[in-house]
């Protein structure tokens, strides 16, 4: 599905760009895509949370370390970009664009498909699902706080910008969870019917990825950035991808379950399995991203070209996941 979705998305825009008679519908089509993307993100999260038993959601210590890494680095880069814009309003603009790309890669929530990949890799599905909820909460708060500093809008003060971004981001990330649990307890028949389609969220994700790559291709085709800048964006997305998978696996590997009343020697096999499980789960939690959200966030609230970084990150993390699944 990955190569099909990405190839289809790129091909759709290249065909549109090559056929002049279609250009008159450009604004209409752009509006449709812009409207469909948040709907797809909401629906994917809703269907994912429908499959979660609230009693299975238990925060672990490694969750807080991953949240600190994502939130801390995003905030630090945001403050650095704010300082650069203040000190070097013109010269620092290109560096800020690159920082915005890195910020997107870092704060982007965990992909809804991460639970599927984690299960196939033998990881802890409730653990990664808990992290999806926690990182969505953190993103819904931090993005409205930091983005107006990095990318101020003319004639709009900070708190107005904060309210505007919060109004779009918070419902998109938090309301699906609330809606899913309301359906579970108030409309059990609807919930059971939805559970008959276990792969529906995956195919919606593939459709959303097609739209996201279509937009990314548009930004690349019409971008006035140099080849060097595009290569730097590709490099930044790759570095962020490698760092986050590695950092997640490292943090996860520090926590080993131990049964009470048993010695470490007697539980050596259990400890080894538990360590591997946490490494896989934490690695996917930090490294596998909802890049459709990153692309939407980039072209909606930041410099549109930064959305390219989200599209490139999608390539890197899916290549790594393909290698992991093949190896497993």
Coordinates of C-alpha atoms in Angstrom, one line a residue:
X1 CA 0.0 0.0 0.0
X2 CA 2.9 2.4 0.7
X3 CA 4.3 2.5 -2.9
X4 CA 0.8 2.5 -4.4
X5 CA -0.3 5.4 -2.2
X6 CA 2.8 7.5 -2.7
X7 CA 3.1 6.8 -6.5
X8 CA -0.6 7.6 -7.0
X9 CA -0.3 10.8 -5.0
X10 CA 2.7 12.0 -7.0
X11 CA 1.2 10.9 -10.3
X12 CA -2.1 12.7 -9.7
X13 CA -0.4 16.1 -9.3
X14 CA 2.1 15.5 -12.1
X15 CA -0.8 14.7 -14.5
X16 CA -2.8 17.7 -13.3
X17 CA 0.3 19.9 -13.8
X18 CA 0.9 18.6 -17.3
X19 CA -2.7 19.1 -18.5
X20 CA -3.4 22.9 -18.8
X21 CA -7.2 22.5 -19.2
X22 CA -7.4 21.1 -15.6
X23 CA -5.7 24.2 -14.1
X24 CA -9.0 26.1 -14.1
X25 CA -10.2 23.7 -11.4
X26 CA -7.1 24.1 -9.3
X27 CA -8.7 26.2 -6.5
X28 CA -11.7 23.9 -6.3
X29 CA -9.5 20.8 -6.1
X30 CA -7.2 22.4 -3.5
X31 CA -10.2 23.2 -1.3
X32 CA -11.4 19.6 -1.5
X33 CA -8.0 18.2 -0.5
X34 CA -7.6 20.7 2.3
X35 CA -11.0 19.7 3.6
X36 CA -10.5 16.0 3.3
X37 CA -7.2 15.8 5.1
X38 CA -8.4 16.8 8.6
X39 CA -11.5 14.5 8.1
X40 CA -9.2 11.6 7.3
X41 CA -7.0 12.3 10.3
X42 CA -10.0 12.5 12.6
X43 CA -11.5 9.3 11.2
X44 CA -8.3 7.3 11.5
X45 CA -7.9 8.3 15.1
X46 CA -11.5 7.6 15.9
X47 CA -11.4 4.1 14.5
X48 CA -8.1 3.4 16.2
X49 CA -9.5 4.5 19.6
X50 CA -12.6 2.5 19.1
X51 CA -10.5 -0.6 19.3
X52 CA -9.0 0.4 22.7
X53 CA -10.2 -0.8 26.0
X54 CA -9.8 2.2 28.4
X55 CA -8.8 -0.2 31.2
X56 CA -5.7 -1.2 29.2
X57 CA -4.3 2.3 29.1
X58 CA -1.6 2.4 31.7
X59 CA 1.2 5.1 31.5
X60 CA 4.7 3.8 32.1
X61 CA 7.9 5.7 33.0
X62 CA 9.3 5.4 29.5
X63 CA 6.2 7.3 28.2
X64 CA 7.3 10.4 30.2
X65 CA 10.8 10.2 28.9
X66 CA 9.6 10.1 25.3
X67 CA 7.2 13.0 25.9
X68 CA 10.1 15.0 27.3
X69 CA 12.3 14.3 24.2
X70 CA 9.5 15.3 21.8
X71 CA 8.2 18.3 23.7
X72 CA 11.6 19.5 24.9
X73 CA 13.3 19.4 21.5
X74 CA 10.3 21.0 19.8
X75 CA 10.2 23.8 22.3
X76 CA 13.9 24.4 22.2
X77 CA 14.0 24.6 18.4
X78 CA 11.0 26.9 18.5
X79 CA 12.7 29.3 20.9
X80 CA 15.9 29.2 18.9
X81 CA 14.0 30.0 15.7
X82 CA 12.2 32.8 17.5
X83 CA 15.6 34.3 18.5
X84 CA 17.0 33.9 15.0
X85 CA 14.1 35.7 13.5
X86 CA 14.5 38.5 16.0
X87 CA 18.2 38.8 15.6
X88 CA 18.5 38.2 11.8
X89 CA 15.1 38.9 10.3
X90 CA 16.3 38.3 6.7
X91 CA 19.4 36.2 6.9
X92 CA 17.9 33.8 9.4
X93 CA 14.8 33.0 7.3
X94 CA 16.2 30.0 5.5
X95 CA 17.6 28.5 8.7
X96 CA 14.2 29.0 10.3
X97 CA 12.5 27.1 7.5
X98 CA 14.9 24.2 8.1
X99 CA 14.2 24.4 11.9
X100 CA 10.4 24.4 11.2
X101 CA 10.9 21.1 9.2
X102 CA 12.8 19.6 12.2
X103 CA 10.1 20.8 14.6
X104 CA 7.4 19.1 12.5
X105 CA 9.3 15.8 12.6
X106 CA 9.8 16.0 16.3
X107 CA 6.4 17.1 17.6
X108 CA 4.3 15.0 15.1
X109 CA 2.2 12.5 17.0
X110 CA 2.7 8.8 16.7
X111 CA 0.9 7.2 13.7
X112 CA -2.3 5.4 14.2
X113 CA -0.8 2.6 12.1
X114 CA 2.0 2.2 14.6
X115 CA -0.1 -0.1 16.7
X116 CA -0.5 -2.5 13.8
X117 CA 3.3 -2.5 13.0
X118 CA 4.1 -2.8 16.8
X119 CA 1.8 -5.9 17.0
X120 CA 3.5 -7.5 14.0
X121 CA 6.9 -6.8 15.6
X122 CA 5.9 -8.4 18.9
X123 CA 5.6 -5.2 20.8
X124 CA 3.1 -3.9 23.5
X125 CA 0.0 -2.6 21.7
X126 CA -1.7 -1.1 24.8
X127 CA 1.6 0.6 25.6
X128 CA 1.9 2.3 22.3
X129 CA -1.8 3.2 22.2
X130 CA -1.4 4.9 25.6
X131 CA 1.4 6.9 24.2
X132 CA -0.6 7.9 21.1
X133 CA -3.2 9.5 23.4
X134 CA -0.5 11.2 25.6
X135 CA 1.5 12.7 22.6
X136 CA -1.8 13.9 21.0
X137 CA -2.6 15.8 24.2
X138 CA 1.0 17.3 24.4
X139 CA 0.9 18.2 20.7
X140 CA -2.5 19.9 21.0
X141 CA -1.1 22.1 23.8
X142 CA 2.5 22.8 22.5
X143 CA 1.7 23.5 18.8
X144 CA -0.6 26.5 19.6
X145 CA 2.0 27.8 22.1
X146 CA 5.2 27.6 20.0
X147 CA 4.1 28.0 16.4
X148 CA 2.9 31.6 16.7
X149 CA 6.4 32.5 18.0
X150 CA 8.1 30.9 15.0
X151 CA 5.6 31.9 12.4
X152 CA 3.8 35.0 13.4
X153 CA 0.9 36.3 11.4
X154 CA 0.7 40.0 10.5
X155 CA -1.8 42.0 12.5
X156 CA -2.6 39.0 14.8
X157 CA -1.4 39.0 18.3
X158 CA 0.0 35.9 20.0
X159 CA -3.1 34.9 22.0
X160 CA -5.4 35.3 19.0
X161 CA -3.0 33.1 16.9
X162 CA -2.9 30.6 19.9
X163 CA -6.7 30.4 20.0
X164 CA -7.0 30.0 16.2
X165 CA -4.5 27.1 16.1
X166 CA -5.9 25.5 19.3
X167 CA -9.4 25.6 17.7
X168 CA -8.2 23.5 14.7
X169 CA -5.6 21.2 16.3
X170 CA -7.3 20.3 19.6
X171 CA -10.5 18.9 18.2
X172 CA -8.6 17.1 15.5
X173 CA -6.4 15.2 18.0
X174 CA -8.5 14.9 21.2
X175 CA -12.1 14.7 20.1
X176 CA -11.7 11.3 18.2
X177 CA -10.7 9.7 21.5
X178 CA -13.7 11.2 23.4
X179 CA -16.1 10.3 20.5
X180 CA -14.8 6.7 20.3
X181 CA -15.4 6.1 24.0
X182 CA -18.9 7.7 23.8
X183 CA -19.8 5.3 21.0
X184 CA -18.3 2.4 22.9
X185 CA -20.5 3.0 26.0
X186 CA -23.6 4.7 24.6
X187 CA -24.0 3.0 21.2
X188 CA -22.6 -0.5 21.6
X189 CA -24.3 -1.8 18.5
X190 CA -22.6 0.9 16.4
X191 CA -19.3 0.0 18.1
X192 CA -19.7 -3.7 17.3
X193 CA -20.5 -2.8 13.7
X194 CA -17.4 -0.7 13.4
X195 CA -15.3 -3.5 14.8
X196 CA -16.3 -5.7 11.9
X197 CA -13.9 -3.6 9.7
X198 CA -10.5 -4.0 11.4
X199 CA -8.5 -2.7 8.3
X200 CA -10.7 0.3 7.6
X201 CA -8.4 2.8 9.4
X202 CA -5.4 1.4 7.4
X203 CA -7.1 2.1 4.0
X204 CA -8.2 5.5 5.1
X205 CA -4.6 6.2 6.1
X206 CA -3.5 5.0 2.6
X207 CA -6.0 7.4 1.0
X208 CA -4.8 10.3 3.3
X209 CA -1.2 9.5 2.4
X210 CA -2.1 9.8 -1.3
X211 CA -3.5 13.2 -0.7
X212 CA -0.5 14.2 1.4
X213 CA 2.0 13.1 -1.2
X214 CA 0.0 14.9 -3.9
X215 CA 0.3 18.2 -1.9
X216 CA 4.0 17.5 -1.2
X217 CA 4.6 17.0 -4.9
X218 CA 2.8 20.3 -5.6
X219 CA 5.1 22.1 -3.1
X220 CA 8.2 20.6 -4.6
X221 CA 7.2 21.4 -8.2
X222 CA 6.3 25.1 -7.4
X223 CA 9.0 25.7 -4.8
X224 CA 11.5 28.4 -5.4
X225 CA 14.0 26.8 -3.1
X226 CA 17.3 25.7 -4.4
X227 CA 18.3 22.1 -4.9
X228 CA 20.6 22.4 -1.9
X229 CA 17.8 23.5 0.3
X230 CA 15.7 20.5 -0.8
X231 CA 18.6 18.2 -0.1
X232 CA 19.0 19.7 3.3
X233 CA 15.4 19.1 4.0
X234 CA 15.8 15.5 3.0
X235 CA 18.8 15.2 5.3
X236 CA 17.0 16.8 8.2
X237 CA 14.1 14.4 7.9
X238 CA 16.4 11.5 7.7
X239 CA 18.4 12.6 10.8
X240 CA 15.2 13.1 12.7
X241 CA 13.9 9.7 11.7
X242 CA 17.1 7.9 12.7
X243 CA 17.4 9.8 15.9
X244 CA 13.9 9.2 17.1
X245 CA 13.9 5.4 16.4
X246 CA 17.3 5.1 18.1
X247 CA 16.3 7.3 21.1
X248 CA 13.0 5.4 21.5
X249 CA 14.7 2.0 21.5
X250 CA 17.4 3.2 23.9
X251 CA 14.8 4.6 26.4
X252 CA 12.6 1.4 26.1
X253 CA 15.6 -0.8 26.7
X254 CA 16.3 0.8 30.1
X255 CA 13.0 -0.6 31.6
X256 CA 12.9 -4.3 32.3
X257 CA 9.9 -6.0 34.0
X258 CA 10.6 -8.1 37.0
X259 CA 8.2 -10.5 38.8
X260 CA 7.9 -10.0 42.5
X261 CA 9.3 -12.8 44.5
X262 CA 11.5 -14.1 41.7
X263 CA 15.2 -13.7 41.2
X264 CA 16.7 -12.1 38.2
X265 CA 18.4 -15.4 37.3
X266 CA 15.2 -17.3 37.4
X267 CA 13.5 -14.7 35.2
X268 CA 16.3 -14.2 32.7
X269 CA 14.3 -15.2 29.7
X270 CA 11.3 -13.1 30.9
X271 CA 13.5 -10.1 31.4
X272 CA 15.1 -10.5 28.0
X273 CA 11.7 -10.7 26.3
X274 CA 10.4 -7.8 28.3
X275 CA 13.4 -5.6 27.3
X276 CA 13.0 -6.4 23.6
X277 CA 9.2 -5.7 23.8
X278 CA 9.8 -2.3 25.4
X279 CA 12.5 -1.4 22.8
X280 CA 10.2 -2.2 19.9
X281 CA 7.3 -0.4 21.5
X282 CA 9.2 2.8 22.5
X283 CA 11.0 2.9 19.2
X284 CA 7.8 2.8 17.2
X285 CA 6.2 5.3 19.6
X286 CA 8.9 7.9 18.9
X287 CA 9.9 7.0 15.4
X288 CA 6.7 6.1 13.4
X289 CA 4.8 9.4 12.8
X290 CA 1.4 10.5 11.6
X291 CA 3.0 12.3 8.7
X292 CA -0.3 13.2 7.2
X293 CA -0.8 15.4 10.2
X294 CA 2.7 16.8 9.9
X295 CA 2.1 17.8 6.2
X296 CA -1.3 19.3 7.1
X297 CA 0.3 21.2 10.0
X298 CA 3.2 22.5 7.8
X299 CA 1.1 24.0 5.0
X300 CA -1.7 25.2 7.3
X301 CA 0.3 27.0 10.0
X302 CA 4.0 27.2 8.9
X303 CA 5.9 27.9 5.7
X304 CA 4.2 25.7 3.1
X305 CA 7.5 24.3 2.0
X306 CA 8.1 22.7 5.4
X307 CA 5.3 20.2 4.4
X308 CA 7.9 18.7 2.1
X309 CA 9.8 17.5 5.2
X310 CA 6.7 15.6 6.4
X311 CA 6.5 13.8 3.0
X312 CA 10.2 12.9 3.1
X313 CA 9.9 11.6 6.7
X314 CA 7.1 9.4 5.5
X315 CA 9.5 7.7 3.1
X316 CA 12.2 7.1 5.7
X317 CA 10.1 5.7 8.5
X318 CA 8.2 3.4 6.1
X319 CA 11.4 2.1 4.6
X320 CA 12.7 1.3 8.1
X321 CA 9.4 -0.3 9.0
X322 CA 9.5 -2.4 5.8
X323 CA 13.0 -3.6 6.7
X324 CA 11.9 -4.4 10.3
X325 CA 8.9 -6.4 9.2
X326 CA 10.9 -8.3 6.7
X327 CA 13.6 -9.1 9.3
X328 CA 10.9 -10.2 11.8

